[in-house]
mmCIF file of C-alpha atoms in Angstrom:
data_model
loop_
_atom_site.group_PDB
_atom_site.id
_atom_site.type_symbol
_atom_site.label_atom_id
_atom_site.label_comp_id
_atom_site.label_asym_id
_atom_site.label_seq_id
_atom_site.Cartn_x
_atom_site.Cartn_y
_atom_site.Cartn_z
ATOM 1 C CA UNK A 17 105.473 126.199 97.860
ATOM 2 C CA UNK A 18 109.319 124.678 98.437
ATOM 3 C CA UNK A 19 108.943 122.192 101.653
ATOM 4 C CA UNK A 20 110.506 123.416 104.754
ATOM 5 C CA UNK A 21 113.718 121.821 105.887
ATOM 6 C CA UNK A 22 113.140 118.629 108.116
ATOM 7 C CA UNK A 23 114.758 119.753 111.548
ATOM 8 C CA UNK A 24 117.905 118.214 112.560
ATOM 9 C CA UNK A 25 118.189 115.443 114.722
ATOM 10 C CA UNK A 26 119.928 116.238 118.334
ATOM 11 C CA UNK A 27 122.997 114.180 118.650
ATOM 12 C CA UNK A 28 124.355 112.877 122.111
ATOM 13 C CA UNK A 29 127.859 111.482 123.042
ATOM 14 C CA UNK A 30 127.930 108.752 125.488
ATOM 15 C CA UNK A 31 131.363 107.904 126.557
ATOM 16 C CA UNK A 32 132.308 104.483 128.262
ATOM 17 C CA UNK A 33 135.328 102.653 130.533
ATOM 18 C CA UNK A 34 134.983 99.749 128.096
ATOM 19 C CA UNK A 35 132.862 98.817 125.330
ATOM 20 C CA UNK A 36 131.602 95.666 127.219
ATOM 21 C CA UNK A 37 129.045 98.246 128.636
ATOM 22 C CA UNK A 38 127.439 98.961 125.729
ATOM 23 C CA UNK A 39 124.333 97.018 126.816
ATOM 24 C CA UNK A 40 124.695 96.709 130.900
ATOM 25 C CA UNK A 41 121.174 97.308 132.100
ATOM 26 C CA UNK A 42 122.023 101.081 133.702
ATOM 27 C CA UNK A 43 124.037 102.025 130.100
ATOM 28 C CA UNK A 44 120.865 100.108 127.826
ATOM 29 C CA UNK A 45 118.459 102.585 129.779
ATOM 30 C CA UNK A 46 120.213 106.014 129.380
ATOM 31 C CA UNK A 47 120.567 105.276 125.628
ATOM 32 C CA UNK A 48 117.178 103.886 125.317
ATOM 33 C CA UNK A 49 115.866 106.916 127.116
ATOM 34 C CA UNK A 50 118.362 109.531 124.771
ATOM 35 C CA UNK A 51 116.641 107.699 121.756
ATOM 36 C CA UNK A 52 112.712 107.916 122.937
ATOM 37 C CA UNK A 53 114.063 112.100 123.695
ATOM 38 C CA UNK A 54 114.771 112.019 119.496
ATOM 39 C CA UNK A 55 118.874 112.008 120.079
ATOM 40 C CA UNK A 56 120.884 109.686 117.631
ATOM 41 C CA UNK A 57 123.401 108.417 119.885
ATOM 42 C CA UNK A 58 127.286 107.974 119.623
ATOM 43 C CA UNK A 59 128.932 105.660 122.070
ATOM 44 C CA UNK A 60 132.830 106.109 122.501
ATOM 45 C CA UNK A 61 135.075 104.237 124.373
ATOM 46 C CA UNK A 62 138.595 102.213 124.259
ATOM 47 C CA UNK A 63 139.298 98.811 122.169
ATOM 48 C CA UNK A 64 137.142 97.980 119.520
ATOM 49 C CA UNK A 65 133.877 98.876 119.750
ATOM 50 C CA UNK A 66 131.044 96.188 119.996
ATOM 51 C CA UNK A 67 127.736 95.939 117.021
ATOM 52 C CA UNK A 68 125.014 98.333 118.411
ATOM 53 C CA UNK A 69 122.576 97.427 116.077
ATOM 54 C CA UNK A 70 120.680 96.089 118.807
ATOM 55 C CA UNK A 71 119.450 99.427 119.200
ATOM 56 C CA UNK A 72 118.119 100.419 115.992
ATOM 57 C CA UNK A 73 120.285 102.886 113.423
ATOM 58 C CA UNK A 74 120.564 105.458 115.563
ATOM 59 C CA UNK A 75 123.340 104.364 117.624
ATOM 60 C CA UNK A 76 126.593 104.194 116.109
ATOM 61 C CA UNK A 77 130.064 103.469 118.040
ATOM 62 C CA UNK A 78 133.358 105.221 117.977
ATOM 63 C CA UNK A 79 137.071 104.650 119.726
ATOM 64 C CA UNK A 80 138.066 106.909 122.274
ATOM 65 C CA UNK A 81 140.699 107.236 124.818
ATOM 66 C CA UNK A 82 141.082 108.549 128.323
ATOM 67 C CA UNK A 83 144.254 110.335 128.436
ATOM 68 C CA UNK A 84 145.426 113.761 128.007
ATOM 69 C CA UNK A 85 147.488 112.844 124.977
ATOM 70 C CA UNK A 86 144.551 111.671 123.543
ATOM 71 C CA UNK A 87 142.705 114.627 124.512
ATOM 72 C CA UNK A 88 145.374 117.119 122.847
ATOM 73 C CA UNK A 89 145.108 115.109 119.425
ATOM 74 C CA UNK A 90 141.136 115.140 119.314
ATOM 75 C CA UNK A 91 139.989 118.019 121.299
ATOM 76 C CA UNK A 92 139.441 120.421 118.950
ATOM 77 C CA UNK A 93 137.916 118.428 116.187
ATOM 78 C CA UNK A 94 134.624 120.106 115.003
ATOM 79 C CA UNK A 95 132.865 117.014 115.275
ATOM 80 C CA UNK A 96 132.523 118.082 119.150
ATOM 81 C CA UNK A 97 130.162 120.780 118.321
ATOM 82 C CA UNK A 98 127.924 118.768 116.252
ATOM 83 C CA UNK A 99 126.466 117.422 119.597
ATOM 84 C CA UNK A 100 124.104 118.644 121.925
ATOM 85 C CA UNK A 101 124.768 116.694 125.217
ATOM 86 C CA UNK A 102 127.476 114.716 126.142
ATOM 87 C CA UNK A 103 127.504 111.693 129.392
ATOM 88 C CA UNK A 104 129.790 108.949 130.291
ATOM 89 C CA UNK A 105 130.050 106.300 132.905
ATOM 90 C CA UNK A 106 132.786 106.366 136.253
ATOM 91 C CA UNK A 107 134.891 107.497 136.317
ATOM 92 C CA UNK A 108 137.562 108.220 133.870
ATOM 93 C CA UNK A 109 135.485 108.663 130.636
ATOM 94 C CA UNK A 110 133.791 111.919 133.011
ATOM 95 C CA UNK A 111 137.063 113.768 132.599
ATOM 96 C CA UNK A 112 136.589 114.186 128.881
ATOM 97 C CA UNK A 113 132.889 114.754 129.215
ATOM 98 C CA UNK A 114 133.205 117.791 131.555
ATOM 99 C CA UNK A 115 135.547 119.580 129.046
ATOM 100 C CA UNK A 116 134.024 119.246 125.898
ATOM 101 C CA UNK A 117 130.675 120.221 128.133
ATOM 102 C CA UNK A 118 133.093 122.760 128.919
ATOM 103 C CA UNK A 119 134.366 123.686 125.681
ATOM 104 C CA UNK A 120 131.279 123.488 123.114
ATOM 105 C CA UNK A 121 128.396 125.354 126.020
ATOM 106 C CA UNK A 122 126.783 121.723 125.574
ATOM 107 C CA UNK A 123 124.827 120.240 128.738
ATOM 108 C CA UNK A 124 126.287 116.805 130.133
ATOM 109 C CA UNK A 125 125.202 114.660 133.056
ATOM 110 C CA UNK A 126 126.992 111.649 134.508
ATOM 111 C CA UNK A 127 126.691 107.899 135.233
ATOM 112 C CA UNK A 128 128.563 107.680 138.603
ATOM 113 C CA UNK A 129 128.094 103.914 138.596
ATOM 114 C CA UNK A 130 131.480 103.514 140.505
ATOM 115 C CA UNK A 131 132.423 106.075 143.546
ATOM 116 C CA UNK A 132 136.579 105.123 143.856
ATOM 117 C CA UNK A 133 137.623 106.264 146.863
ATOM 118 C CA UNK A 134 139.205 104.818 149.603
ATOM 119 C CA UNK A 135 140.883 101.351 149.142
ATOM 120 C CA UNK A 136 139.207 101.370 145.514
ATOM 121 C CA UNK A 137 140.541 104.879 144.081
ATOM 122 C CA UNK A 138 141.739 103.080 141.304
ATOM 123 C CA UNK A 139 145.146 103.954 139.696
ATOM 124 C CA UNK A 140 144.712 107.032 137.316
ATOM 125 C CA UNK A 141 146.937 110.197 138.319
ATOM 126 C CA UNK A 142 144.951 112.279 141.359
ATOM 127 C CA UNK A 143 145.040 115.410 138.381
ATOM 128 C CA UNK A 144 142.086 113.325 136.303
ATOM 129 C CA UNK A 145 140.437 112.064 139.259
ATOM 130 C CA UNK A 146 140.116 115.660 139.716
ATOM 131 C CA UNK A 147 138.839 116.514 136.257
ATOM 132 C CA UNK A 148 136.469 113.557 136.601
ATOM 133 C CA UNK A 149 135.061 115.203 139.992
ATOM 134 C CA UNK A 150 134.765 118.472 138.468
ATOM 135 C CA UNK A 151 132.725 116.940 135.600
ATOM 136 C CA UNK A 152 130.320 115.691 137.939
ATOM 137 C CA UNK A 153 130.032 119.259 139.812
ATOM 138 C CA UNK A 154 129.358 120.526 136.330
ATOM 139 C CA UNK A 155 126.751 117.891 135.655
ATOM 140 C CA UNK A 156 123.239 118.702 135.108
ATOM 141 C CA UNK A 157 122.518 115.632 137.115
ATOM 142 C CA UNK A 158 124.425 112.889 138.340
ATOM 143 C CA UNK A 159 123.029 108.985 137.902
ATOM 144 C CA UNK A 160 123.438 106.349 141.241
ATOM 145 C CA UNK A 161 122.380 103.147 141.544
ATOM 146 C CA UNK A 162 121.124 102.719 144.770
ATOM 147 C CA UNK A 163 119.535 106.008 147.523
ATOM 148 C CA UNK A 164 122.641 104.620 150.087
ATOM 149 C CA UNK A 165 125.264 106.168 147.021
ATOM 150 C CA UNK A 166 123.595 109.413 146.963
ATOM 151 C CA UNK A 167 125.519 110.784 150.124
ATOM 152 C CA UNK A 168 128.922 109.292 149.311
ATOM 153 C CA UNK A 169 128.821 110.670 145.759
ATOM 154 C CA UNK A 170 128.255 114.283 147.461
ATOM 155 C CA UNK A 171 131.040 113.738 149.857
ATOM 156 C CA UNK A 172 133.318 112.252 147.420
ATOM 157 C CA UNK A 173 132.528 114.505 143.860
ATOM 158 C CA UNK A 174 131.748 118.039 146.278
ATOM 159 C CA UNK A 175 128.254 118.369 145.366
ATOM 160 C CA UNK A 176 126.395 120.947 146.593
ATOM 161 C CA UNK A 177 122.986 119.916 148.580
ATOM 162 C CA UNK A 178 120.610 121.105 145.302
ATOM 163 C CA UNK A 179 122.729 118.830 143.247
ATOM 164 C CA UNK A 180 120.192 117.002 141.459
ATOM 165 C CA UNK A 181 121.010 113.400 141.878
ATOM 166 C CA UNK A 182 118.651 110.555 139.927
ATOM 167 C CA UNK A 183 118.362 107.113 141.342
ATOM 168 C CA UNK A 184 118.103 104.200 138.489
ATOM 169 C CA UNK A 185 119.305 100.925 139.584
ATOM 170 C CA UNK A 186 121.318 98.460 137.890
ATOM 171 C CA UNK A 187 119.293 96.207 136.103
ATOM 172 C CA UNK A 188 116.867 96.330 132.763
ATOM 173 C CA UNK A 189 113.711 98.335 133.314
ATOM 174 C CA UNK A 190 112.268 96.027 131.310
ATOM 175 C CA UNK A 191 114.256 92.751 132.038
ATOM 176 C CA UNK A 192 113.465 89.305 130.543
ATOM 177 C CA UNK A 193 110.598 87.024 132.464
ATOM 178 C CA UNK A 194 111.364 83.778 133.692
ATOM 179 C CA UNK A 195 111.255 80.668 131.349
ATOM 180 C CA UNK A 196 110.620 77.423 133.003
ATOM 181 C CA UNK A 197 111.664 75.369 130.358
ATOM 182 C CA UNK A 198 114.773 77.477 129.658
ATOM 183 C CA UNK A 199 115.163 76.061 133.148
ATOM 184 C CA UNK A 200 115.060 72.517 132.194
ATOM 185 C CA UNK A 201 117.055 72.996 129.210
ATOM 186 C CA UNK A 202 119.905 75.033 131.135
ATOM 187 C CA UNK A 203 120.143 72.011 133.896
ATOM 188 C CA UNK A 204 120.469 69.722 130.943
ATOM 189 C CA UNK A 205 123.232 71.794 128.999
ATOM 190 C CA UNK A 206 125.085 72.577 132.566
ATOM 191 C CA UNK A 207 124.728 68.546 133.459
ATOM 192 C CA UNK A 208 123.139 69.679 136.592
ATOM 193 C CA UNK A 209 120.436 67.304 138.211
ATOM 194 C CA UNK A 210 116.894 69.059 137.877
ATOM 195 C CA UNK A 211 115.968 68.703 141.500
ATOM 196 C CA UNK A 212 119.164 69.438 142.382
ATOM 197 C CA UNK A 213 119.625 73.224 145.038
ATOM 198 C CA UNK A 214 122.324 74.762 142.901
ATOM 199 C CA UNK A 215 123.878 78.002 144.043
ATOM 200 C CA UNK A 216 125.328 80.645 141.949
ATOM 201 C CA UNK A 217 128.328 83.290 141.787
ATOM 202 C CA UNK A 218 127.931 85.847 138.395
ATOM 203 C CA UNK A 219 130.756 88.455 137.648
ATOM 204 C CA UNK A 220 133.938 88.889 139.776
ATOM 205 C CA UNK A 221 135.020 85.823 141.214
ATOM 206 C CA UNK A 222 137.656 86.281 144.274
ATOM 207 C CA UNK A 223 137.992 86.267 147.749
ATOM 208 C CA UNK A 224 135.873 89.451 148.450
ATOM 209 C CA UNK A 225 133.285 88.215 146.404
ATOM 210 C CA UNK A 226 132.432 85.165 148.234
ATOM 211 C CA UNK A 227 134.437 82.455 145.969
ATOM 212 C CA UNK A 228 136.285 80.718 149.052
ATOM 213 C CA UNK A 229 133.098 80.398 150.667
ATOM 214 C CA UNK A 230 131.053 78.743 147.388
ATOM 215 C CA UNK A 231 133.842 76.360 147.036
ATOM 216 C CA UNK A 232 134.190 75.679 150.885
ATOM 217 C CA UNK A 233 130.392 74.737 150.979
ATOM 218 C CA UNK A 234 130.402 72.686 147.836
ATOM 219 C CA UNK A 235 132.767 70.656 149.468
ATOM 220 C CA UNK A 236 130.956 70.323 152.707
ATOM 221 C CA UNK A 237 127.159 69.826 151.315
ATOM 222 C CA UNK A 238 127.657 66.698 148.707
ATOM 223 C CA UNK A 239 124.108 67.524 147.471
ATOM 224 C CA UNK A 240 124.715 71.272 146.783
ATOM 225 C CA UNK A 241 125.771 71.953 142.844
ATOM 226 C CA UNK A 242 126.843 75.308 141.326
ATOM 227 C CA UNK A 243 127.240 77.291 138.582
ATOM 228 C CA UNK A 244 129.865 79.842 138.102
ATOM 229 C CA UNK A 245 129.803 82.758 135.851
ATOM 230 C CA UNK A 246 133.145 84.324 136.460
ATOM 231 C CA UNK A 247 134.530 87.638 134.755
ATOM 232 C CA UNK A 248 138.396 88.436 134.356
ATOM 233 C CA UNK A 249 139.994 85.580 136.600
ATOM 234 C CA UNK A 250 142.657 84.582 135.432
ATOM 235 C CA UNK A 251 143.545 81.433 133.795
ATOM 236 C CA UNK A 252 145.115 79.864 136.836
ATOM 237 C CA UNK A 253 141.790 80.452 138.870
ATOM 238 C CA UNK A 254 140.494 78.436 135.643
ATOM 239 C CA UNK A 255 142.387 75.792 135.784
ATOM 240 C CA UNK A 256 142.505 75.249 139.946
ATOM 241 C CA UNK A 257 138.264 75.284 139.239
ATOM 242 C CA UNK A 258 138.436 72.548 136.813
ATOM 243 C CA UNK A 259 140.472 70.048 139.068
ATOM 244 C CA UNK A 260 138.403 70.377 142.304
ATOM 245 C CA UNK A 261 137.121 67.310 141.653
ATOM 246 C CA UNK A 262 133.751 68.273 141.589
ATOM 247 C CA UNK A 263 133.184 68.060 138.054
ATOM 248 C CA UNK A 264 129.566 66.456 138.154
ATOM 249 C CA UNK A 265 128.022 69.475 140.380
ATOM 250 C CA UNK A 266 130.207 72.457 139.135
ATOM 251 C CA UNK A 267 129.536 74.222 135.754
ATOM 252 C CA UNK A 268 132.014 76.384 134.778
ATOM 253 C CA UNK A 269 130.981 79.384 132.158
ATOM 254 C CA UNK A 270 134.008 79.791 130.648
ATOM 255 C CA UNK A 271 132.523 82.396 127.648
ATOM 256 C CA UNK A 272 131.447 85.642 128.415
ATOM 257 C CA UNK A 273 127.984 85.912 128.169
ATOM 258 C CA UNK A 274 125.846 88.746 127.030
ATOM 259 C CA UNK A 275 123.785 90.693 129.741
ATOM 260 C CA UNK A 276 120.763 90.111 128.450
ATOM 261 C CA UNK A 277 121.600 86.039 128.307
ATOM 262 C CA UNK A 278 122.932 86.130 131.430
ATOM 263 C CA UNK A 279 119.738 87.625 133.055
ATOM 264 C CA UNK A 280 118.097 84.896 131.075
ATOM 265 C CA UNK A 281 120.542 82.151 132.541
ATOM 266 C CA UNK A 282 119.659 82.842 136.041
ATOM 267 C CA UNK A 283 115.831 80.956 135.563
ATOM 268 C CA UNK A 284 118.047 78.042 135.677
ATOM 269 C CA UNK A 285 119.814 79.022 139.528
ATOM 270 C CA UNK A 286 118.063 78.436 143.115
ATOM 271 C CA UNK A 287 120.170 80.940 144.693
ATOM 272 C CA UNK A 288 122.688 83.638 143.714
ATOM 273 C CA UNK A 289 125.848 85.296 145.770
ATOM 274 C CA UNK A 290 125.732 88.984 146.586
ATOM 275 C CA UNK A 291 129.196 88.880 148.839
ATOM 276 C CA UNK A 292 130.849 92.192 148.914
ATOM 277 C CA UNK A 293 133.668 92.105 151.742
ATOM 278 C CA UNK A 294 135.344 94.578 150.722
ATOM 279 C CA UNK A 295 136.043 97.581 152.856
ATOM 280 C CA UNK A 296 135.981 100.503 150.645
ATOM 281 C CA UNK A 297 133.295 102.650 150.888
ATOM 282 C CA UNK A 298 131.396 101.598 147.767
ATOM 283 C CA UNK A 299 131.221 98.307 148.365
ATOM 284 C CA UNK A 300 129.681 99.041 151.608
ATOM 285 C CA UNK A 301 126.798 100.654 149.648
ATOM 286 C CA UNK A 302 125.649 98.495 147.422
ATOM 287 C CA UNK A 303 122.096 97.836 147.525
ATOM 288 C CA UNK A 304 120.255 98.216 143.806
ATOM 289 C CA UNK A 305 123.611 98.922 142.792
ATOM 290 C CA UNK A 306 124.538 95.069 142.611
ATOM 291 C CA UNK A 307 123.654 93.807 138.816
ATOM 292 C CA UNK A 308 123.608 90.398 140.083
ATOM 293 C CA UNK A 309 121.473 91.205 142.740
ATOM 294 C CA UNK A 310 119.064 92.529 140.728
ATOM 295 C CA UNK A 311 119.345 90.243 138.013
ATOM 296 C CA UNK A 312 118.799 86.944 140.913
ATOM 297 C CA UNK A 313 116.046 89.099 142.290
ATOM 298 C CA UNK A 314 114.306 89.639 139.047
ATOM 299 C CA UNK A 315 114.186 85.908 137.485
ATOM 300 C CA UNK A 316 113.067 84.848 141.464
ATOM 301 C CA UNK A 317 116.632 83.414 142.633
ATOM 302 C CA UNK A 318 116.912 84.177 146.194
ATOM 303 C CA UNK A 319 119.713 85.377 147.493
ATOM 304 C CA UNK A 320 122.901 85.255 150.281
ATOM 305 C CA UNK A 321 124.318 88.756 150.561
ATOM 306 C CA UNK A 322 126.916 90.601 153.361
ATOM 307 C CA UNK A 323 125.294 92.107 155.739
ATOM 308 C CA UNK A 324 125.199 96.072 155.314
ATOM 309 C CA UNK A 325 122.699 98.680 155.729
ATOM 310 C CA UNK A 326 122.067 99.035 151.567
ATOM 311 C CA UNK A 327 121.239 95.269 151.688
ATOM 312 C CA UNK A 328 118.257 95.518 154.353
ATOM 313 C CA UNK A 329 115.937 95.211 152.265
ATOM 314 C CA UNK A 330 116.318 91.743 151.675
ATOM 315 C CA UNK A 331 115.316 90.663 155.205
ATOM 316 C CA UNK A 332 112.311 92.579 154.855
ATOM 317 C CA UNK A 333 110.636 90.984 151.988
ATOM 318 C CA UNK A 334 112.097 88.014 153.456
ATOM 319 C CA UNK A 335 114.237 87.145 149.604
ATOM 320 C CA UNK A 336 117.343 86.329 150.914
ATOM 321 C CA UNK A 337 119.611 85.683 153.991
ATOM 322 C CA UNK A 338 122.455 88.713 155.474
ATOM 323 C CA UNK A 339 125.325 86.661 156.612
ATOM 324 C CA UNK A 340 128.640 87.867 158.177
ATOM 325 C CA UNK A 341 131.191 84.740 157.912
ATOM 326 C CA UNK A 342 131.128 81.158 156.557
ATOM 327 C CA UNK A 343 129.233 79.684 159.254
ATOM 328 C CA UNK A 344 126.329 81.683 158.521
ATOM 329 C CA UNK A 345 126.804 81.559 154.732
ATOM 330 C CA UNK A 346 126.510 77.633 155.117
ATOM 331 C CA UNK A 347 123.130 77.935 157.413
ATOM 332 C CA UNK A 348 122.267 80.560 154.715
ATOM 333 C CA UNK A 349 122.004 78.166 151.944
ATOM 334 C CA UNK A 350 120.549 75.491 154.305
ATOM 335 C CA UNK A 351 117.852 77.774 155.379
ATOM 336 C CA UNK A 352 116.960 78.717 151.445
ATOM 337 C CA UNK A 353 116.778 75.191 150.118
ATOM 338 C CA UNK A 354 114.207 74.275 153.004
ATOM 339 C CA UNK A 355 112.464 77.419 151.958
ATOM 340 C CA UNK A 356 112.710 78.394 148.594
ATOM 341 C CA UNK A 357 108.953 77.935 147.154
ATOM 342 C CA UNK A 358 108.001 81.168 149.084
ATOM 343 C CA UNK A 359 111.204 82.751 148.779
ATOM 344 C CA UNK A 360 110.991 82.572 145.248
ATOM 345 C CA UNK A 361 107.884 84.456 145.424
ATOM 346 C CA UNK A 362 108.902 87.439 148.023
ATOM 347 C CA UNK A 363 111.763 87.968 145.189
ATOM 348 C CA UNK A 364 109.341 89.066 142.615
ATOM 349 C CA UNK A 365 107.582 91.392 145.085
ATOM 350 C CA UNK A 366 110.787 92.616 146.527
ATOM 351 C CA UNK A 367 111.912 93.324 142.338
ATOM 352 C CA UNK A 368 108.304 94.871 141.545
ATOM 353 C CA UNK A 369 107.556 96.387 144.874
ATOM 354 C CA UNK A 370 111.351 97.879 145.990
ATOM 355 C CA UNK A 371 113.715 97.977 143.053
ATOM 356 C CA UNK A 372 110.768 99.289 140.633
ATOM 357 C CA UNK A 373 113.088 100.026 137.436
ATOM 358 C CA UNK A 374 109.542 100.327 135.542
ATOM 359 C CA UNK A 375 108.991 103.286 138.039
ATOM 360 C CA UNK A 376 112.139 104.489 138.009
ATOM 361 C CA UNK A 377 112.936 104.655 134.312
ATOM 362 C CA UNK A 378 110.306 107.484 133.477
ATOM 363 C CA UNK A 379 112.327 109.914 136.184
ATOM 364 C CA UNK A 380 115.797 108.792 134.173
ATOM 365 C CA UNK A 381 114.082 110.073 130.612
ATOM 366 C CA UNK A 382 112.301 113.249 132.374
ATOM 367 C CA UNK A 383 115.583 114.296 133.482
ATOM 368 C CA UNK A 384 117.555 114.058 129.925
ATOM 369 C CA UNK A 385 114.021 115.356 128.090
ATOM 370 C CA UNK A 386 114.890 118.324 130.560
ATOM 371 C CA UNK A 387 118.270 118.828 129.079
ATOM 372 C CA UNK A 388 116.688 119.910 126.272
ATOM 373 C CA UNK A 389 115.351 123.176 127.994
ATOM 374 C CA UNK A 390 118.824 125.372 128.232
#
């Protein structure tokens, strides 16, 4: 009897602002939860793509633009219909995943890791922000970080109140466990005393993220150290870090590193910045958005955060200090350091007990199993 064909494997496209995101923790579990649902994946964004063999052969990356000029040279290849779901991440790759939803009858639901509205709009033409709303209306589901985003994605995309909206914060669900002597070897390779209380800043390094405020205290505490991690400063900001004069209690991580080695790097920090001063509306929602956050929180780094409603949390498991302005940033880090034994602790059960990505994951791959039902 001739063997049956072996049933073709469902494809999805995953489109992204950059390929840098390839692995961050929220983009690692949608494609990790679009591979356990049988779907080969194909990742498209802008640039050159990064490897994803990280993920096994069924992942494969592609270039793509966000542009209507690149939409009228690629929108009616027949590759399109070859797929069977199509997502992206905020907010311009959701423009060209609600019209080929659109166009091919295929299902699509969106990452709406960034909300840009007020001060942080961004600077693409109002006509695709408006495409990139609609594709969220169209959505099967939309994808937040944190429960304080769900109502300021409905206000901002139009959402309609049985919009189903999935909560998955930003971090691994399975994220790496502490190493003590990673520790010992990162103080070593960062020239950083092993005893010493060394703060932290990870990602964006400005003014609304708390830099003035590091550097301010490392110059006031003379047995404070710090690492910084910083992402796109520019080479000025480099070069005014290097010649603070603070060269034996300041590393400066001048490579980008991966997002699984910097989760891995923070073992080695006794507490990490979660500053967010600025005014527009996301930013003032943050909670389990904040990688960094949940990356300190997970490897047991406690940490200083602006005080908002999203960020709560953190006085009540008692992992971290809410501070308003420099004078309270300075007590902040004061108060940690005499405390940090039991801190360290409360951020382990504030990560396993309030952030619960182990918990949450399962809800992320139930709702793309269920775009397999129509």
């Amino acid at each position: 009897m001739p063997r049956s064909p072996s049933p073709r494997q469902r494809q999805a496209a995953h489109f992204l602002l950059v390929p840098e995101l390839l692995y961050s923790p929220p983009n690692r579990a949608i494609i990790e939860a679009l591979l356990s649902c049988g779907y080969a994946v194909h990742v498209f964004s802008p640039g050159i793509p990064q490897d994803p063999s990280d993920y096994g052969p069924d992942v494969h990356t592609h270039r793509a633009e966000f542009s209507m000029d690149w939409l009228r040279r690629h929108l009616l290849s027949r590759r399109w219909w070859n797929f069977d779901c199509f997502s992206g991440t905020s907010e311009d790759p959701l423009a060209v995943v609600g019209i080929l939803s659109a166009l091919t009858g295929r299902p699509c639901f969106s990452l709406v890791d960034e909300i840009k509205s007020g001060g942080y709009r961004g600077n693409s033409p109002e006509r695709w922000k408006q495409l990139c709303r609609w594709a969220m209306r169209r959505s099967r589901f939309t994808i937040v970080n944190d429960d304080s985003r769900v109502r300021l994605l409905r206000e901002y995309a139009g959402l309609t109140p049985d919009s189903r909206v999935v909560v998955y914060p930003g971090c691994f669900h399975q994220p790496p466990l502490p190493d003590p002597e990673l520790r010992r070897t990162l103080r070593r390779r960062w020239g950083l005393e092993q005893d010493a209380l060394v703060i932290a800043s990870s990602g964006a390094f400005n003014l609304t993220a708390g830099a003035d405020w590091l550097v301010q205290a490392l110059q006031e505490e003379p047995g404070l150290q710090a690492v910084i991690q910083p992402l796109a400063v520019s080479p000025l900001c480099l070069f005014l870090l290097k010649r603070l004069g603070l060269e034996e209690r300041l590393y400066l991580q001048e490579e980008r590193l991966g997002w699984q080695e910097a989760w891995r790097s923070a073992v080695g920090l006794d507490i990490g910045l979660a500053i967010y001063t600025n005014p527009a509306p996301q930013f003032q929602h943050m909670g389990t958005s904040s990688n960094r956050l949940c990356m300190f929180l997970a490897m047991g780094v406690p940490v200083i955060a602006t005080r908002q409603p999203s960020f709560r949390f953190i006085e009540d498991f008692d992992c971290g200090v809410l501070v308003e302005n420099y004078d309270q940033f300075l007590a902040a880090i004061r108060h940690i350091g005499a405390h940090l034994p039991a801190m360290r602790e409360n951020c382990h059960r504030c990560f396993h007990e309030y952030i619960m990505p182990p918990d949450r994951y399962p809800r992320l791959r139930e709702a793309i199993a269920s775009l397999r039902g129509g």
